[in-house]
Structures are given as structure tokens and as C-alpha cells.
PDB file of C-alpha atoms in Angstrom:
ATOM      1  CA  MET A   1      -5.435   4.665  12.379  1.00  0.00           C
ATOM      2  CA  HIS A   2      -4.372   6.643  15.449  1.00  0.00           C
ATOM      3  CA  GLY A   3      -3.398   9.933  13.835  1.00  0.00           C
ATOM      4  CA  PRO A   4      -4.837  13.410  13.359  1.00  0.00           C
ATOM      5  CA  ALA A   5      -8.031  13.606  11.284  1.00  0.00           C
ATOM      6  CA  SER A   6      -6.541  15.859   8.588  1.00  0.00           C
ATOM      7  CA  SER A   7      -3.672  13.491   7.806  1.00  0.00           C
ATOM      8  CA  GLY A   8      -6.101  10.574   7.934  1.00  0.00           C
ATOM      9  CA  TRP A   9      -8.273  12.158   5.252  1.00  0.00           C
ATOM     10  CA  LEU A  10      -5.213  12.891   3.116  1.00  0.00           C
ATOM     11  CA  LEU A  11      -4.237   9.218   3.367  1.00  0.00           C
ATOM     12  CA  VAL A  12      -7.794   8.180   2.482  1.00  0.00           C
ATOM     13  CA  ALA A  13      -7.725  10.371  -0.633  1.00  0.00           C
ATOM     14  CA  LEU A  14      -4.238   9.278  -1.693  1.00  0.00           C
ATOM     15  CA  CYS A  15      -4.978   5.583  -1.275  1.00  0.00           C
ATOM     16  CA  ALA A  16      -8.422   5.766  -2.906  1.00  0.00           C
ATOM     17  CA  VAL A  17      -7.054   7.582  -5.978  1.00  0.00           C
ATOM     18  CA  THR A  18      -4.213   5.072  -6.171  1.00  0.00           C
ATOM     19  CA  GLY A  19      -6.660   2.168  -5.925  1.00  0.00           C
ATOM     20  CA  ALA A  20      -8.837   3.719  -8.637  1.00  0.00           C
ATOM     21  CA  TYR A  21      -5.868   4.116 -10.977  1.00  0.00           C
ATOM     22  CA  CYS A  22      -4.917   0.490 -10.365  1.00  0.00           C
ATOM     23  CA  LEU A  23      -8.418  -0.495 -11.488  1.00  0.00           C
ATOM     24  CA  VAL A  24      -7.827   1.500 -14.683  1.00  0.00           C
ATOM     25  CA  ARG A  25      -4.562  -0.404 -15.146  1.00  0.00           C
ATOM     26  CA  MET A  26      -6.446  -3.693 -14.768  1.00  0.00           C
ATOM     27  CA  ARG A  27      -8.759  -2.740 -17.625  1.00  0.00           C
ATOM     28  CA  SER A  28      -5.954  -1.580 -19.915  1.00  0.00           C
ATOM     29  CA  GLY A  29      -5.158  -5.106 -21.065  1.00  0.00           C
ATOM     30  CA  GLY A  30      -1.471  -4.783 -20.232  1.00  0.00           C
ATOM     31  CA  GLY A  31       0.631  -7.608 -18.876  1.00  0.00           C
ATOM     32  CA  GLU A  32       0.311  -6.529 -15.242  1.00  0.00           C
ATOM     33  CA  ARG A  33      -3.426  -7.122 -14.701  1.00  0.00           C
ATOM     34  CA  ARG A  34      -3.024  -9.378 -11.670  1.00  0.00           C
ATOM     35  CA  GLY A  35      -0.454  -7.138 -10.054  1.00  0.00           C
ATOM     36  CA  ALA A  36      -2.707  -4.144 -10.662  1.00  0.00           C
ATOM     37  CA  GLY A  37      -5.591  -6.004  -9.019  1.00  0.00           C
ATOM     38  CA  GLY A  38      -3.529  -6.677  -5.921  1.00  0.00           C
ATOM     39  CA  GLU A  39      -2.420  -3.063  -5.829  1.00  0.00           C
ATOM     40  CA  ALA A  40      -6.044  -1.887  -6.192  1.00  0.00           C
ATOM     41  CA  LEU A  41      -7.046  -4.094  -3.250  1.00  0.00           C
ATOM     42  CA  MET A  42      -4.147  -2.673  -1.244  1.00  0.00           C
ATOM     43  CA  GLY A  43      -5.004   0.924  -2.152  1.00  0.00           C
ATOM     44  CA  PHE A  44      -8.679   0.636  -1.267  1.00  0.00           C
ATOM     45  CA  GLY A  45      -7.891  -1.382   1.861  1.00  0.00           C
ATOM     46  CA  MET A  46      -5.455   1.248   3.045  1.00  0.00           C
ATOM     47  CA  ALA A  47      -8.013   3.979   2.282  1.00  0.00           C
ATOM     48  CA  VAL A  48     -10.610   2.281   4.466  1.00  0.00           C
ATOM     49  CA  MET A  49      -8.086   1.655   7.224  1.00  0.00           C
ATOM     50  CA  ALA A  50      -7.003   5.314   7.198  1.00  0.00           C
ATOM     51  CA  VAL A  51     -10.493   6.740   7.804  1.00  0.00           C
ATOM     52  CA  PRO A  52     -10.163   8.691  11.070  1.00  0.00           C
ATOM     53  CA  ALA A  53     -11.586   6.812  14.058  1.00  0.00           C
ATOM     54  CA  ALA A  54     -13.485   9.928  15.149  1.00  0.00           C
ATOM     55  CA  VAL A  55     -15.568   9.671  11.967  1.00  0.00           C
ATOM     56  CA  PHE A  56     -16.148   5.936  11.742  1.00  0.00           C
ATOM     57  CA  THR A  57     -15.392   3.187  14.204  1.00  0.00           C
ATOM     58  CA  PRO A  58     -15.645  -0.202  12.503  1.00  0.00           C
ATOM     59  CA  PRO A  59     -17.553  -3.007  14.219  1.00  0.00           C
ATOM     60  CA  PRO A  60     -15.441  -5.468  16.241  1.00  0.00           C
ATOM     61  CA  TRP A  61     -15.552  -8.113  13.494  1.00  0.00           C
ATOM     62  CA  ALA A  62     -14.141  -5.763  10.802  1.00  0.00           C
ATOM     63  CA  TRP A  63     -10.464  -5.964  11.785  1.00  0.00           C
ATOM     64  CA  PRO A  64     -10.315  -9.782  11.902  1.00  0.00           C
ATOM     65  CA  ALA A  65     -12.156  -9.854   8.558  1.00  0.00           C
ATOM     66  CA  TYR A  66      -9.549  -7.451   7.209  1.00  0.00           C
ATOM     67  CA  ALA A  67      -6.806  -9.769   8.442  1.00  0.00           C
ATOM     68  CA  VAL A  68      -8.436 -12.703   6.639  1.00  0.00           C
ATOM     69  CA  VAL A  69      -8.802 -10.782   3.354  1.00  0.00           C
ATOM     70  CA  PHE A  70      -5.202  -9.603   3.376  1.00  0.00           C
ATOM     71  CA  GLY A  71      -4.000 -12.983   4.600  1.00  0.00           C
ATOM     72  CA  ALA A  72      -5.606 -14.482   1.493  1.00  0.00           C
ATOM     73  CA  ALA A  73      -3.974 -11.760  -0.617  1.00  0.00           C
ATOM     74  CA  GLY A  74      -0.637 -12.690   0.963  1.00  0.00           C
ATOM     75  CA  VAL A  75      -1.116 -16.363   0.116  1.00  0.00           C
ATOM     76  CA  HIS A  76      -1.963 -15.356  -3.454  1.00  0.00           C
ATOM     77  CA  ALA A  77       1.170 -13.177  -3.620  1.00  0.00           C
ATOM     78  CA  LEU A  78       3.263 -16.047  -2.295  1.00  0.00           C
ATOM     79  CA  TRP A  79       1.819 -18.322  -4.967  1.00  0.00           C
ATOM     80  CA  ALA A  80       2.441 -15.687  -7.660  1.00  0.00           C
ATOM     81  CA  ALA A  81       6.048 -15.271  -6.472  1.00  0.00           C
ATOM     82  CA  ARG A  82       6.836 -18.538  -8.233  1.00  0.00           C
ATOM     83  CA  SER A  83       6.741 -16.623 -11.522  1.00  0.00           C
ATOM     84  CA  GLY A  84       8.692 -13.599 -10.347  1.00  0.00           C
ATOM     85  CA  ALA A  85      10.287 -12.205  -7.225  1.00  0.00           C
ATOM     86  CA  HIS A  86       8.541  -8.842  -7.673  1.00  0.00           C
ATOM     87  CA  HIS A  87       5.434 -10.449  -6.135  1.00  0.00           C
ATOM     88  CA  LEU A  88       7.289 -10.727  -2.830  1.00  0.00           C
ATOM     89  CA  HIS A  89       6.664  -7.005  -2.307  1.00  0.00           C
ATOM     90  CA  HIS A  90       2.927  -7.723  -2.488  1.00  0.00           C
ATOM     91  CA  LEU A  91       3.463 -10.432   0.115  1.00  0.00           C
ATOM     92  CA  VAL A  92       5.197  -7.977   2.468  1.00  0.00           C
ATOM     93  CA  GLY A  93       2.449  -5.402   1.886  1.00  0.00           C
ATOM     94  CA  ALA A  94      -0.282  -7.945   2.620  1.00  0.00           C
ATOM     95  CA  ALA A  95       1.574  -9.091   5.740  1.00  0.00           C
ATOM     96  CA  ALA A  96       1.834  -5.460   6.899  1.00  0.00           C
ATOM     97  CA  MET A  97      -1.915  -5.042   6.389  1.00  0.00           C
ATOM     98  CA  VAL A  98      -2.619  -8.205   8.387  1.00  0.00           C
ATOM     99  CA  TYR A  99      -0.313  -6.964  11.141  1.00  0.00           C
ATOM    100  CA  MET A 100      -1.958  -3.536  11.276  1.00  0.00           C
ATOM    101  CA  SER A 101      -5.418  -5.146  11.279  1.00  0.00           C
ATOM    102  CA  LEU A 102      -4.503  -7.337  14.220  1.00  0.00           C
ATOM    103  CA  VAL A 103      -3.054  -4.375  16.099  1.00  0.00           C
ATOM    104  CA  MET A 104      -6.228  -2.387  15.437  1.00  0.00           C
ATOM    105  CA  ALA A 105      -8.364  -5.319  16.627  1.00  0.00           C
ATOM    106  CA  GLY A 106      -6.550  -5.443  19.960  1.00  0.00           C
ATOM    107  CA  PRO A 107      -7.205  -3.235  22.959  1.00  0.00           C
ATOM    108  CA  PRO A 108      -5.795   0.307  22.880  1.00  0.00           C
ATOM    109  CA  ALA A 109      -2.168   0.632  23.945  1.00  0.00           C
ATOM    110  CA  HIS A 110      -3.037   2.809  26.951  1.00  0.00           C
ATOM    111  CA  ALA A 111      -5.114  -0.076  28.390  1.00  0.00           C
ATOM    112  CA  HIS A 112      -1.847  -1.988  28.895  1.00  0.00           C
ATOM    113  CA  GLY A 113       0.139   0.983  30.180  1.00  0.00           C
ATOM    114  CA  ARG A 114       2.269   1.108  27.007  1.00  0.00           C
ATOM    115  CA  ASP A 115       3.065   4.084  24.842  1.00  0.00           C
ATOM    116  CA  GLY A 116       2.415   2.375  21.494  1.00  0.00           C
ATOM    117  CA  SER A 117       0.600  -0.527  19.922  1.00  0.00           C
ATOM    118  CA  GLY A 118       2.008  -3.532  18.165  1.00  0.00           C
ATOM    119  CA  ILE A 119       5.363  -5.205  18.419  1.00  0.00           C
ATOM    120  CA  PRO A 120       8.069  -2.520  18.211  1.00  0.00           C
ATOM    121  CA  LEU A 121      10.623  -4.761  16.488  1.00  0.00           C
ATOM    122  CA  LEU A 122       8.137  -5.872  13.813  1.00  0.00           C
ATOM    123  CA  THR A 123       6.835  -2.337  13.327  1.00  0.00           C
ATOM    124  CA  GLY A 124      10.426  -1.108  12.983  1.00  0.00           C
ATOM    125  CA  ALA A 125      11.316  -3.815  10.464  1.00  0.00           C
ATOM    126  CA  LEU A 126       8.257  -2.973   8.356  1.00  0.00           C
ATOM    127  CA  LEU A 127       9.094   0.736   8.585  1.00  0.00           C
ATOM    128  CA  LEU A 128      12.649   0.078   7.395  1.00  0.00           C
ATOM    129  CA  TYR A 129      11.423  -2.075   4.513  1.00  0.00           C
ATOM    130  CA  PHE A 130       8.840   0.445   3.308  1.00  0.00           C
ATOM    131  CA  ALA A 131      11.150   3.434   3.805  1.00  0.00           C
ATOM    132  CA  GLY A 132      13.736   1.666   1.643  1.00  0.00           C
ATOM    133  CA  TYR A 133      11.043   0.795  -0.892  1.00  0.00           C
ATOM    134  CA  VAL A 134       9.929   4.441  -1.030  1.00  0.00           C
ATOM    135  CA  LEU A 135      13.486   5.638  -1.611  1.00  0.00           C
ATOM    136  CA  LEU A 136      14.096   3.055  -4.331  1.00  0.00           C
ATOM    137  CA  SER A 137      10.748   3.809  -5.987  1.00  0.00           C
ATOM    138  CA  GLY A 138      11.500   7.517  -5.934  1.00  0.00           C
ATOM    139  CA  VAL A 139      14.843   6.988  -7.633  1.00  0.00           C
ATOM    140  CA  ARG A 140      13.189   4.813 -10.285  1.00  0.00           C
ATOM    141  CA  LEU A 141      10.821   7.667 -11.143  1.00  0.00           C
ATOM    142  CA  VAL A 142      13.673   9.984 -12.112  1.00  0.00           C
ATOM    143  CA  PRO A 143      14.207   9.719 -15.879  1.00  0.00           C
ATOM    144  CA  VAL A 144      17.586   8.307 -16.890  1.00  0.00           C
ATOM    145  CA  ARG A 145      18.399  11.350 -19.022  1.00  0.00           C
ATOM    146  CA  VAL A 146      17.872  13.672 -16.048  1.00  0.00           C
ATOM    147  CA  LEU A 147      20.247  11.546 -13.989  1.00  0.00           C
ATOM    148  CA  ALA A 148      22.815  11.740 -16.769  1.00  0.00           C
ATOM    149  CA  GLY A 149      22.318  15.506 -17.138  1.00  0.00           C
ATOM    150  CA  GLY A 150      20.771  15.333 -20.623  1.00  0.00           C
ATOM    151  CA  GLY A 151      17.351  16.935 -20.008  1.00  0.00           C
ATOM    152  CA  THR A 152      13.980  15.249 -19.721  1.00  0.00           C
ATOM    153  CA  GLY A 153      13.371  14.415 -23.396  1.00  0.00           C
ATOM    154  CA  ASP A 154      10.066  12.602 -23.052  1.00  0.00           C
ATOM    155  CA  GLY A 155       9.826  11.963 -26.780  1.00  0.00           C
ATOM    156  CA  GLY A 156       6.565  13.697 -27.630  1.00  0.00           C
ATOM    157  CA  GLY A 157       2.967  12.528 -27.666  1.00  0.00           C
ATOM    158  CA  ASP A 158       1.440   9.617 -25.889  1.00  0.00           C
ATOM    159  CA  ALA A 159      -0.328   7.024 -28.027  1.00  0.00           C
ATOM    160  CA  SER A 160      -1.083   4.642 -25.185  1.00  0.00           C
ATOM    161  CA  GLY A 161      -3.936   4.780 -22.679  1.00  0.00           C
ATOM    162  CA  TRP A 162      -3.692   5.907 -19.082  1.00  0.00           C
ATOM    163  CA  GLY A 163      -3.451   2.339 -17.855  1.00  0.00           C
ATOM    164  CA  ASP A 164      -0.378   1.623 -19.987  1.00  0.00           C
ATOM    165  CA  ARG A 165       1.868   4.309 -18.544  1.00  0.00           C
ATOM    166  CA  PRO A 166       4.638   2.680 -16.497  1.00  0.00           C
ATOM    167  CA  GLU A 167       5.648   5.954 -14.830  1.00  0.00           C
ATOM    168  CA  LEU A 168       2.129   6.340 -13.398  1.00  0.00           C
ATOM    169  CA  ALA A 169       2.197   2.775 -12.111  1.00  0.00           C
ATOM    170  CA  ARG A 170       5.533   3.520 -10.406  1.00  0.00           C
ATOM    171  CA  ALA A 171       4.131   6.744  -8.958  1.00  0.00           C
ATOM    172  CA  CYS A 172       1.168   4.817  -7.538  1.00  0.00           C
ATOM    173  CA  ARG A 173       3.484   2.262  -5.955  1.00  0.00           C
ATOM    174  CA  LEU A 174       5.503   5.112  -4.483  1.00  0.00           C
ATOM    175  CA  ALA A 175       2.336   6.738  -3.114  1.00  0.00           C
ATOM    176  CA  MET A 176       1.209   3.477  -1.512  1.00  0.00           C
ATOM    177  CA  GLY A 177       4.659   2.984   0.011  1.00  0.00           C
ATOM    178  CA  ILE A 178       4.551   6.467   1.505  1.00  0.00           C
ATOM    179  CA  ALA A 179       1.048   5.807   2.835  1.00  0.00           C
ATOM    180  CA  MET A 180       2.217   2.532   4.383  1.00  0.00           C
ATOM    181  CA  VAL A 181       5.074   4.330   6.138  1.00  0.00           C
ATOM    182  CA  ALA A 182       2.632   6.942   7.445  1.00  0.00           C
ATOM    183  CA  MET A 183       0.228   4.271   8.694  1.00  0.00           C
ATOM    184  CA  LEU A 184       2.979   2.283  10.386  1.00  0.00           C
ATOM    185  CA  LEU A 185       4.242   5.427  12.101  1.00  0.00           C
ATOM    186  CA  THR A 186       0.842   5.891  13.740  1.00  0.00           C
ATOM    187  CA  LEU A 187       0.907   2.440  15.395  1.00  0.00           C
TER     188      LEU A 187
END
């Protein structure tokens, strides 16, 4: 992406850890294995995309290959949306990755005398979607008892594994949404 190296490395770390946790969720045997797989692909894909260009410049064929991989992920998400509308978010995420890949594959914005890359209206629409998603995800992380003023009351020990913790899955989705906003802002 076209941002400072320090923020790029922070995005790499955030997305890689998120992708790794999604792999743990896939192995947990819970009901969200396929969704966790898509989220792992998204997390690792975003981590690779966020590596600062000063450190690694991908070969010219990498960005179109990225677009193909995430295009296939988008088709899969569209197919999975038949069983539940929550897969539509994966479709939007895959479409955003395809869009960013195509923008990265094109010539730099300064070669055309423009200030930014991409299509401003599409970038803005994706930014609005992911900003709204981040806000909604953040609200969903707040325990209901805290919202009602009754304390946190988590109920004690945890008998389930790390992959079966819904609050961690929500936190990972929130982290990926924040990372997507950051990546879109650098276009």
C-alpha cells in the first residue's frame, strides 16, 4: 500500500495475527469453519498487501493473481450467501480486495497527473461501508450488561477452546474492518 512503513508493518502484524486466529477457529470444529477459512484468507491476503513497498515490490503478475484469488473468494461468498446473508460481508470484502489489487496493478497515480489512485466514488463507498461495519462491530463487542449498567459479569471460567470464543471472532472481524479502512484510505 502507499502509506508510511511503520503503519504498514502494524497492518501486516494485525492482519497476520487475525489470519492466524481464524485458522485456529477453523480447527476448533465449531459451526463457522467455512467463514473462518474465508476470514483467514482475507487476513493473510491483507497482511501481504500491507507490506511496505520500500521493503518488497511484488512482480507485475502478483496483483492480477491477487485479483483472481479474491475474485474466486467473492464467487464463493456469493454462493454461500444462499444459506445466510452474513456471507454478503465476505463478498464485499473480497470485492474490495479485488478493487485494491487492480488499483495496485495499475500505473502510479502521479503518472496520470492525479492526486490519488482508484475510482474516488467506489473508494468512498467502500470506506463508508467498512467504517459503518467497524462501528457496528465495535458496538457488538460491548457486553450487554455493560450497556445496561450492570457490570461486566463474565460468568467465571472458560471451558471452551480459543477457537470457540465468539468475542474473539468478533474482535478479529473488527480488526480486519479497521485494517480495510486503513488500506482504503491509502489509495
